[in-house]
Coordinates of C-alpha atoms and ligand atoms in Angstrom, one line a residue:
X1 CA 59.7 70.7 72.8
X2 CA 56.5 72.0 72.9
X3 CA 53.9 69.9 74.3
X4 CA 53.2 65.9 72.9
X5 CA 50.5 66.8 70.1
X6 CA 47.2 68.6 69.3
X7 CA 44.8 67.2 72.0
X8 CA 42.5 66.3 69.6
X9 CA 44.5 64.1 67.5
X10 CA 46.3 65.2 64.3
X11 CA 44.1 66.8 62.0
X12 CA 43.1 63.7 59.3
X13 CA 43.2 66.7 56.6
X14 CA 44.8 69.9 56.7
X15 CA 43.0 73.4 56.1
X16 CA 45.3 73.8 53.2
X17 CA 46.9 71.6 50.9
X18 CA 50.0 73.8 50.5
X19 CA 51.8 76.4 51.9
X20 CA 54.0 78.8 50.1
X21 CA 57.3 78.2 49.0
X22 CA 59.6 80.8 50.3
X23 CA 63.1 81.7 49.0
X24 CA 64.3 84.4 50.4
X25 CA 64.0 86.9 53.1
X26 CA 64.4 91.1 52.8
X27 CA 67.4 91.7 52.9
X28 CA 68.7 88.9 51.1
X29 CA 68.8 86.3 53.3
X30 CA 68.1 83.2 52.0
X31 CA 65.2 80.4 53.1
X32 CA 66.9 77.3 54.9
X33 CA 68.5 75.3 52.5
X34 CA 68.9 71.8 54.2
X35 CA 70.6 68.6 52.0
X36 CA 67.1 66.7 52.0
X37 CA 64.2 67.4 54.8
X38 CA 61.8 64.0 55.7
X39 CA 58.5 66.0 56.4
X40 CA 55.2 67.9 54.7
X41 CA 55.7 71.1 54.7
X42 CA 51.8 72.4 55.9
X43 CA 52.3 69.8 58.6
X44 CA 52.7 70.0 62.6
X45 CA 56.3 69.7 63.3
X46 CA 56.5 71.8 66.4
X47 CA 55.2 69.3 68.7
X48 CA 56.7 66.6 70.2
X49 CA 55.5 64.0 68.2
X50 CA 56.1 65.8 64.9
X51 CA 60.1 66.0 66.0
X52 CA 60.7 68.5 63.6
X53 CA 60.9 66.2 61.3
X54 CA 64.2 65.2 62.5
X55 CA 64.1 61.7 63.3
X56 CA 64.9 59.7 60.3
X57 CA 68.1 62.4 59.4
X58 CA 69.7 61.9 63.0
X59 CA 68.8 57.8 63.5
X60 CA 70.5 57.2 60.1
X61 CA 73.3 59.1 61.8
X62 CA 73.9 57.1 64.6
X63 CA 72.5 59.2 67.1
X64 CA 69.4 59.1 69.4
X65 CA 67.0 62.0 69.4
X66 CA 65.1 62.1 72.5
X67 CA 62.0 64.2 72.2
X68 CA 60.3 65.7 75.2
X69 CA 57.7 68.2 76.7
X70 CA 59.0 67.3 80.2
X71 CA 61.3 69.7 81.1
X72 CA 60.4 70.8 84.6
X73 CA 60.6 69.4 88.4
X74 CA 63.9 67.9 90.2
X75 CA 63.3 64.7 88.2
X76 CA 61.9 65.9 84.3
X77 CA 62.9 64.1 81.3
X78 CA 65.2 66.7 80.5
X79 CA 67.2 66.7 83.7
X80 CA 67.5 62.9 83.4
X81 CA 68.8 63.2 80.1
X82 CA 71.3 66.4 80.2
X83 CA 74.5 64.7 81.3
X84 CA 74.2 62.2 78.4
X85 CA 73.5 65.0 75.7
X86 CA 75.3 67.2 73.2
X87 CA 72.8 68.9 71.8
X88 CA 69.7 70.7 73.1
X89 CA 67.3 71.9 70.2
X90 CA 64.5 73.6 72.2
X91 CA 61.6 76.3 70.7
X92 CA 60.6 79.4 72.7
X93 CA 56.5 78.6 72.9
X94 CA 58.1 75.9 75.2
X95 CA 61.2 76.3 76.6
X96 CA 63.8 74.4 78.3
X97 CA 65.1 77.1 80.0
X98 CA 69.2 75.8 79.9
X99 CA 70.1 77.7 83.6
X100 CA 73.6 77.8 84.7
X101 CA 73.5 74.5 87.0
X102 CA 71.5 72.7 84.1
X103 CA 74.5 74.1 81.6
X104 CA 76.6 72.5 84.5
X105 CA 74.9 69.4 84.6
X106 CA 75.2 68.6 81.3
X107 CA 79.0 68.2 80.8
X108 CA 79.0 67.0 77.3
X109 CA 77.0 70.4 76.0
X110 CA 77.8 71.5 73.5
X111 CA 75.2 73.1 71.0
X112 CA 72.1 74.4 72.1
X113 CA 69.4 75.5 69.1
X114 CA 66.3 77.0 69.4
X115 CA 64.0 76.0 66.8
X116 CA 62.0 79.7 66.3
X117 CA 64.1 83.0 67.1
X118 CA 64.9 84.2 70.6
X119 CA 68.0 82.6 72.9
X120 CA 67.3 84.1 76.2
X121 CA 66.3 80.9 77.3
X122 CA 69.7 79.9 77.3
X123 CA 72.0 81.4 80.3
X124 CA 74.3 83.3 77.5
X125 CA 76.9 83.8 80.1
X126 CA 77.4 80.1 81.2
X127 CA 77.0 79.2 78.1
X128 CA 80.0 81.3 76.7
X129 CA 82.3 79.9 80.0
X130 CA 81.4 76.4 79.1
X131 CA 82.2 77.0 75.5
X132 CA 79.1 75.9 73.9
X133 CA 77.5 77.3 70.4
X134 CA 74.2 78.8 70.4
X135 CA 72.2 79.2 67.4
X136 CA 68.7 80.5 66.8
X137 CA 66.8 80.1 62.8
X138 CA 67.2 83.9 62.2
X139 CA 64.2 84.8 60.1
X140 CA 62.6 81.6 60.3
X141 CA 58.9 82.6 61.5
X142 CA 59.9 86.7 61.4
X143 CA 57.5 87.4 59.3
X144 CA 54.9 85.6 61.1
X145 CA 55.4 87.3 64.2
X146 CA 55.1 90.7 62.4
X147 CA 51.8 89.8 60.4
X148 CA 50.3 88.1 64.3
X149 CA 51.8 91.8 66.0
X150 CA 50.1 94.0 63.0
X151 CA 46.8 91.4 63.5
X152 CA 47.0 92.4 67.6
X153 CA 47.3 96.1 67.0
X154 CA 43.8 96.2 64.9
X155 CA 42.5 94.1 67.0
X156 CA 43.1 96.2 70.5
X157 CA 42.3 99.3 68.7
X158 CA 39.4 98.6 67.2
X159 CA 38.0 96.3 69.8
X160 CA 37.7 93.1 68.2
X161 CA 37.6 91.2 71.1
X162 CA 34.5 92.9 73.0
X163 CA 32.6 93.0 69.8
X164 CA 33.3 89.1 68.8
X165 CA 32.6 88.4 72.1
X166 CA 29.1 90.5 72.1
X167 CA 27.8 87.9 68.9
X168 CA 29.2 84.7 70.7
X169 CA 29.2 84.0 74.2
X170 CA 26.9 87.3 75.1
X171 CA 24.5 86.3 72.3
X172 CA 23.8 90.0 72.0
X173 CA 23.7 92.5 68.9
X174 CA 25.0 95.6 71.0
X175 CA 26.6 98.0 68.8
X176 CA 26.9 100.6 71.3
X177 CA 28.7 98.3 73.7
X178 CA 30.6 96.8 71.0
X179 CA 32.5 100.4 70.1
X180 CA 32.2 102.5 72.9
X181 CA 36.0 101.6 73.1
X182 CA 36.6 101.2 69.3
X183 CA 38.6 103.6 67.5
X184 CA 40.6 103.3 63.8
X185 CA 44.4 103.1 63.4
X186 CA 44.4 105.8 60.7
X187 CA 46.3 109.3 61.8
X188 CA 47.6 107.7 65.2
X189 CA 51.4 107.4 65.9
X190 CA 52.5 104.1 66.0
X191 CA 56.1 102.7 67.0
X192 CA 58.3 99.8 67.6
X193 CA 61.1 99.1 69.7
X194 CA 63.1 97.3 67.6
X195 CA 64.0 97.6 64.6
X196 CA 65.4 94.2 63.6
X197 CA 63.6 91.6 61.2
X198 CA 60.6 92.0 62.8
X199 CA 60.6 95.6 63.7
X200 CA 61.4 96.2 60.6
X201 CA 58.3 94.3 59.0
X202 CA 56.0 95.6 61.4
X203 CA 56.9 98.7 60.1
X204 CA 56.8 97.9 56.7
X205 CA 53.1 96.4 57.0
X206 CA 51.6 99.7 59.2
X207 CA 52.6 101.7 56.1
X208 CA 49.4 101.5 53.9
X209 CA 47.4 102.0 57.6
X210 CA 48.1 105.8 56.8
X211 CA 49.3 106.2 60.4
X212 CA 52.7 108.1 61.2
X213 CA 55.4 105.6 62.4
X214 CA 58.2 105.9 65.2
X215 CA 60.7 103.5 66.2
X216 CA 63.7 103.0 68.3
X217 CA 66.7 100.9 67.9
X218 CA 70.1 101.1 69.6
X219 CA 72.2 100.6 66.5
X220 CA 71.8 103.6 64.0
X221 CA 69.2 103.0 61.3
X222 CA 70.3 101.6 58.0
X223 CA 70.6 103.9 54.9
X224 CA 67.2 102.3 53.8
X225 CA 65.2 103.2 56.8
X226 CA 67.1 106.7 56.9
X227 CA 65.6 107.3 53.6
X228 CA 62.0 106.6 54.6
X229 CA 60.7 110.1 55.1
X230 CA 57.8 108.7 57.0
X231 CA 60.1 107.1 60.0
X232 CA 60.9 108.4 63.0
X233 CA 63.7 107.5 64.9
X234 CA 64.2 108.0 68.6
X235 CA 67.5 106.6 70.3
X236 CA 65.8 106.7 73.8
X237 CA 62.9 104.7 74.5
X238 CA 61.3 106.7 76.8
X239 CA 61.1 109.0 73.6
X240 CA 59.5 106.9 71.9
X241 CA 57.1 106.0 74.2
X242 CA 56.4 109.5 74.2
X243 CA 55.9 109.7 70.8
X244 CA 53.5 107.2 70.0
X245 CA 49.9 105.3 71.4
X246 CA 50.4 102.2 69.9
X247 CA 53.6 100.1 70.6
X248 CA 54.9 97.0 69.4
X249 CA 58.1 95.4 70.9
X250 CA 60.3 93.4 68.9
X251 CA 63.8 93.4 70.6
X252 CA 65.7 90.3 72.2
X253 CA 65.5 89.5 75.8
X254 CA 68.8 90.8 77.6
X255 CA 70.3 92.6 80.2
X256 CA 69.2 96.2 78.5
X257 CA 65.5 95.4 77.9
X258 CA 64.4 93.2 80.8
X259 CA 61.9 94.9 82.6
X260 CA 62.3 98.3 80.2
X261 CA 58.4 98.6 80.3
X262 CA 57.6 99.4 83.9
X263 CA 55.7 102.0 85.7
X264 CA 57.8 104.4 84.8
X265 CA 57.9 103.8 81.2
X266 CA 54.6 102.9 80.2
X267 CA 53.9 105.8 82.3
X268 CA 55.8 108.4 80.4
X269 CA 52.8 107.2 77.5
X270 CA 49.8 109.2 76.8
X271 CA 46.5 107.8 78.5
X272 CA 45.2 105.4 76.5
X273 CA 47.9 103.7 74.7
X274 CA 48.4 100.1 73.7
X275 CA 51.0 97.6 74.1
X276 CA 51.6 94.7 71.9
X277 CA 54.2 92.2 73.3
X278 CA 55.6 89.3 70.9
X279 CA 59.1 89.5 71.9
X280 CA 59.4 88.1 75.4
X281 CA 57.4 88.7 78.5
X282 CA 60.3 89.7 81.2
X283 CA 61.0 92.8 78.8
X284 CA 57.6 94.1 80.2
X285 CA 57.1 94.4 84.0
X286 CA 53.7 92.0 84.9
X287 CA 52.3 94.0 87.3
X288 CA 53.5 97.4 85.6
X289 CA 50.6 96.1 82.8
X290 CA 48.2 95.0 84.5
X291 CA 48.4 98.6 87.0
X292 CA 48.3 100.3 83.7
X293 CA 45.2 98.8 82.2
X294 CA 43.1 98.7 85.2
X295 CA 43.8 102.5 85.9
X296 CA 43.3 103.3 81.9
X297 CA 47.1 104.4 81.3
X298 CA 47.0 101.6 78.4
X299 CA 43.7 100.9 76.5
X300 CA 45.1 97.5 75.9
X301 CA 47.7 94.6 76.0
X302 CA 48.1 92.1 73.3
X303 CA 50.6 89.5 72.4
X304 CA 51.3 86.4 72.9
X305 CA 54.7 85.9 75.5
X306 CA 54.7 85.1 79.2
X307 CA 57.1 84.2 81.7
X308 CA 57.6 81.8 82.6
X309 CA 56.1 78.8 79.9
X310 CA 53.3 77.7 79.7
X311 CA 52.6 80.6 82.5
X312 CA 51.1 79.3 86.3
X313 CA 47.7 78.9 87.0
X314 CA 47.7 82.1 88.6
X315 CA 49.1 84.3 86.5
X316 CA 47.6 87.7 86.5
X317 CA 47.1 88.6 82.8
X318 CA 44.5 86.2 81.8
X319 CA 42.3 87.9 83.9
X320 CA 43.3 91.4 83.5
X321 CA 40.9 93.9 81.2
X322 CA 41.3 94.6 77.8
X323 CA 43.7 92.3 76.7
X324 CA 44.0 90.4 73.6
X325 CA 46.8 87.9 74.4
X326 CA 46.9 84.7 72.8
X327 CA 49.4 82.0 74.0
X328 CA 52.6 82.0 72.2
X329 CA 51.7 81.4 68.9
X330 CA 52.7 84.1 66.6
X331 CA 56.1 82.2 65.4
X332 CA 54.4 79.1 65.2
X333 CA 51.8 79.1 62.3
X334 CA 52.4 76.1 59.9
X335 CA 54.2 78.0 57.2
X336 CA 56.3 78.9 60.0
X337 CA 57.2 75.2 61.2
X338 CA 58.2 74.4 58.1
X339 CA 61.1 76.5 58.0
X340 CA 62.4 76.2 61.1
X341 CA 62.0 72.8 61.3
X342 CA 64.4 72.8 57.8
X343 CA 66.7 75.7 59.7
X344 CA 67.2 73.1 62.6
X345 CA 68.6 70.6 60.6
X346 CA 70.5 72.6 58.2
X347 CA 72.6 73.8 61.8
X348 CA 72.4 70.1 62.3
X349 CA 73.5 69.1 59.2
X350 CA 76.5 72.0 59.6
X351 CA 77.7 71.0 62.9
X352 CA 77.9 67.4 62.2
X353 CA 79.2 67.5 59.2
X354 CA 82.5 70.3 60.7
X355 CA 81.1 73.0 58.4
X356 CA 80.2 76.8 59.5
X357 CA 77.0 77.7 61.0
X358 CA 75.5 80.5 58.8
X359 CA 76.8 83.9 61.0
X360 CA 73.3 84.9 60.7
X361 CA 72.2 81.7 62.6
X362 CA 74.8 82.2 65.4
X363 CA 74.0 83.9 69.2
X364 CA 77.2 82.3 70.9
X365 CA 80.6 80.7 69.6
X366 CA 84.0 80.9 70.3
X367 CA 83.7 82.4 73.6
X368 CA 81.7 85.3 73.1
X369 CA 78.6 86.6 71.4
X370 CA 78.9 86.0 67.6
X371 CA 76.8 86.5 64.8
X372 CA 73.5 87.9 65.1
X373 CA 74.3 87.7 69.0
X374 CA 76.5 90.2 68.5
X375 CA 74.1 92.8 67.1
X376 CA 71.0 92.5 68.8
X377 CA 72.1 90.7 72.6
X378 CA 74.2 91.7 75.8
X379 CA 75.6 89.5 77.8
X380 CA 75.9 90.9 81.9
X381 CA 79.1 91.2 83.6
Ligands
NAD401 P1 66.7 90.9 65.3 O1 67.9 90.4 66.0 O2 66.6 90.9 63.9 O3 66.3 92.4 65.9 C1 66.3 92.8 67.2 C2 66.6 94.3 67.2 O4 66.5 94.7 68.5 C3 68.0 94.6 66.7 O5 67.9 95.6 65.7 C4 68.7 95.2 67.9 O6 69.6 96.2 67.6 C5 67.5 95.7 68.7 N1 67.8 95.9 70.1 C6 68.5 95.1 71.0 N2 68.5 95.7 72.2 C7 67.9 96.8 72.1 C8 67.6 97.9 73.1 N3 68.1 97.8 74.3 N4 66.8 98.9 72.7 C9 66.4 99.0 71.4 N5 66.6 98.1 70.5 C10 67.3 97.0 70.8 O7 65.6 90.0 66.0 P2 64.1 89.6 65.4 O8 64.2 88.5 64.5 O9 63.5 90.9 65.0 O10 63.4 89.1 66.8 C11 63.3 89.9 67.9 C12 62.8 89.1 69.1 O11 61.5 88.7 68.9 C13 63.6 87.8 69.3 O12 64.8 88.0 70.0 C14 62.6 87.0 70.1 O13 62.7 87.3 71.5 C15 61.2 87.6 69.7 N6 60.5 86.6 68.8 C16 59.3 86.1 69.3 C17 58.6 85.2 68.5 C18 57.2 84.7 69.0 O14 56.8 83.7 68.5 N7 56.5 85.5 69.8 C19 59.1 84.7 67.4 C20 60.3 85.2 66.9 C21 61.0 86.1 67.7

């Protein structure tokens, strides 16, 4: 669980009063629909002392819920606890990375949930041999992420940063050093790699930018996207990367896409392209970007993934020019929380109660991938 609470204690009034209710999904999907939830929605919920609002439902159960940020070193809260637990609910902005000997360690295992979208934290492969269930709150904070990628693509290409940073800490009113890099989206070629839920609104949202869109997916498009006229789709990557100067990746981590953007790939793009990275950060290669930007292959790097999390102390990207990360927080806005903190205990509510997982929910069951695991991960081996 991400870390205990906001450091300077919880805010005694939130910005808003409300968030927006949300039904439904595109597609058809519908929003989590828990028997009862025992939080705000607006509130923090993804920290550890918010529990995702979980407490209350579990306790009345009869079980314990033991909430944690310490999840690393020989002796971390969740080593200490893993033989004595069934279920690990764990969110991507903090992971507990579930590796084969931890899977091993914790012989009574046997659901693992993470409480945002992305399962590569889990070791798919042991968890499969150990017969375990993974689920993941498909759609949960989708559109979050793809409003926080469209927010980083503006922002690299029309220098937000530098010229933000010229009327704050530079106390200066330098227009020609504020857009000597700046340019406007309008008439570039922009693509994702990707074209799931968030691919898919990334794509959506560029539209009214007036800019031509690419993208590349290795399942066929669906008879919606092949009717877009304005969508180009590339089975390759490499063609894609080809194709377009801005890029925003939006595919699982797995075997196919771990270190997919690496010298050679990022430099098969034009001079002067950008990268935006929500998914995860082992799909890019670390020194691959920061190589890239210092040479001026990429203009700029944005997004909000590292590997692993929270990243070392010396990790080079911080430091590296003309990026525009943030840490990893696109998934994690408040309207966000809210439903996956409801997703979480609806797979809770399922399991306990013996009823199915929504297939949409499901990365792992029975033995093999399932669900949306089926469509959108590999497993090695
Ligand atoms: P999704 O399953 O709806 O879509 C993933 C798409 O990637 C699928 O269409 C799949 O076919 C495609 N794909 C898989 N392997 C590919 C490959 N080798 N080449 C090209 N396409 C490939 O998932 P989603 O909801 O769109 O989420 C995508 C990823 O975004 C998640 O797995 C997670 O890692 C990341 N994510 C990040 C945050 C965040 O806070 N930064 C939040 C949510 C999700």
């Amino acid at each position: 669980m991400e870390e205990s609470g906001p450091r300077g204690g919880y805010p005694p009034d939130y910005a808003r009063d409300e968030i927006p209710t949300i039904s439904g999904y595109p597609g058809g999907q519908t929003a989590p629909t828990p028997q009862a939830i025992d939080f705000t929605p607006g509130h923090l919920l993804g920290c550890a002392s918010g529990e995702l609002g979980l407490c209350r439902f579990l306790e009345d159960r009869g079980h314990t819920l033991v909430v944690t940020s310490d999840k690393e070193g020989a002796d971390s809260t969740l080593d200490r606890e893993l033989p004595e637990t069934d279920v690990v609910i764990s969110q991507s902005f903090w992971a507990a990375y579930l590796t084969p000997e931890r899977i091993a360690a914790g012989s009574r295992l046997k659901l693992a949930i993470t409480a945002g979208i992305g399962s590569d934290h889990v070791d798919l492969p042991t968890a499969i041999a150990h017969g375990m269930t993974v689920a993941e709150v498909t759609f949960s904070n989708s559109i979050s992420v793809s409003e926080h990628a469209v927010t980083q693509i503006l922002t690299l290409v029309h220098n937000y940063m530098s010229a933000h940073e010229w009327v704050t800490t530079k106390k200066g009113w330098n227009i020609a050093d504020a857009v000597s890099r700046a340019y406007d989206l309008e008439g570039i070629d922009v693509g994702v790699v990707g074209s799931g839920r968030i691919g898919q609104a990334v794509l959506r949202r560029l539209k009214p930018f007036d800019v031509t869109l690419h993208y590349c997916d290795v399942h066929q498009p669906g008879k919606e996207f092949e009717e877009e006229p304005e969508l180009t789709w590339h089975p390759d990557p490499r063609w894609l990367a080809s194709s377009v100067a801005v890029l925003s990746i939006h595919t699982p981590l797995h075997p196919q896409t771990q270190n997919l953007f690496n010298d050679e790939l990022i430099g098969a793009m034009g001079r002067g392209s950008y990268i935006v990275n929500t998914a995860r950060a082992l799909i890019v290669n670390r020194d691959s970007v920061v190589l890239a930007l210092n040479s001026g292959q990429l203009a700029g790097y944005a997004g909000d993934v590292r590997y692993p999390q929270p990243p070392p102390p010396d990790h080079p990207w911080p430091t590296m020019p003309y990026e525009a990360m943030t840490p990893h927080v696109s998934g994690s806005a408040l309207s966000a929380q809210a439903r996956y903190a409801a997703d979480t205990r609806e797979i809770l509510e399922c399991w306990l109660d013996g009823r199915p997982i929504r297939p949409e929910y499901l990365i792992v069951e029975g033995g093999g991938l399932a669900g949306t695991g089926a469509s959108s991960y590999t497993v090695a081996g």
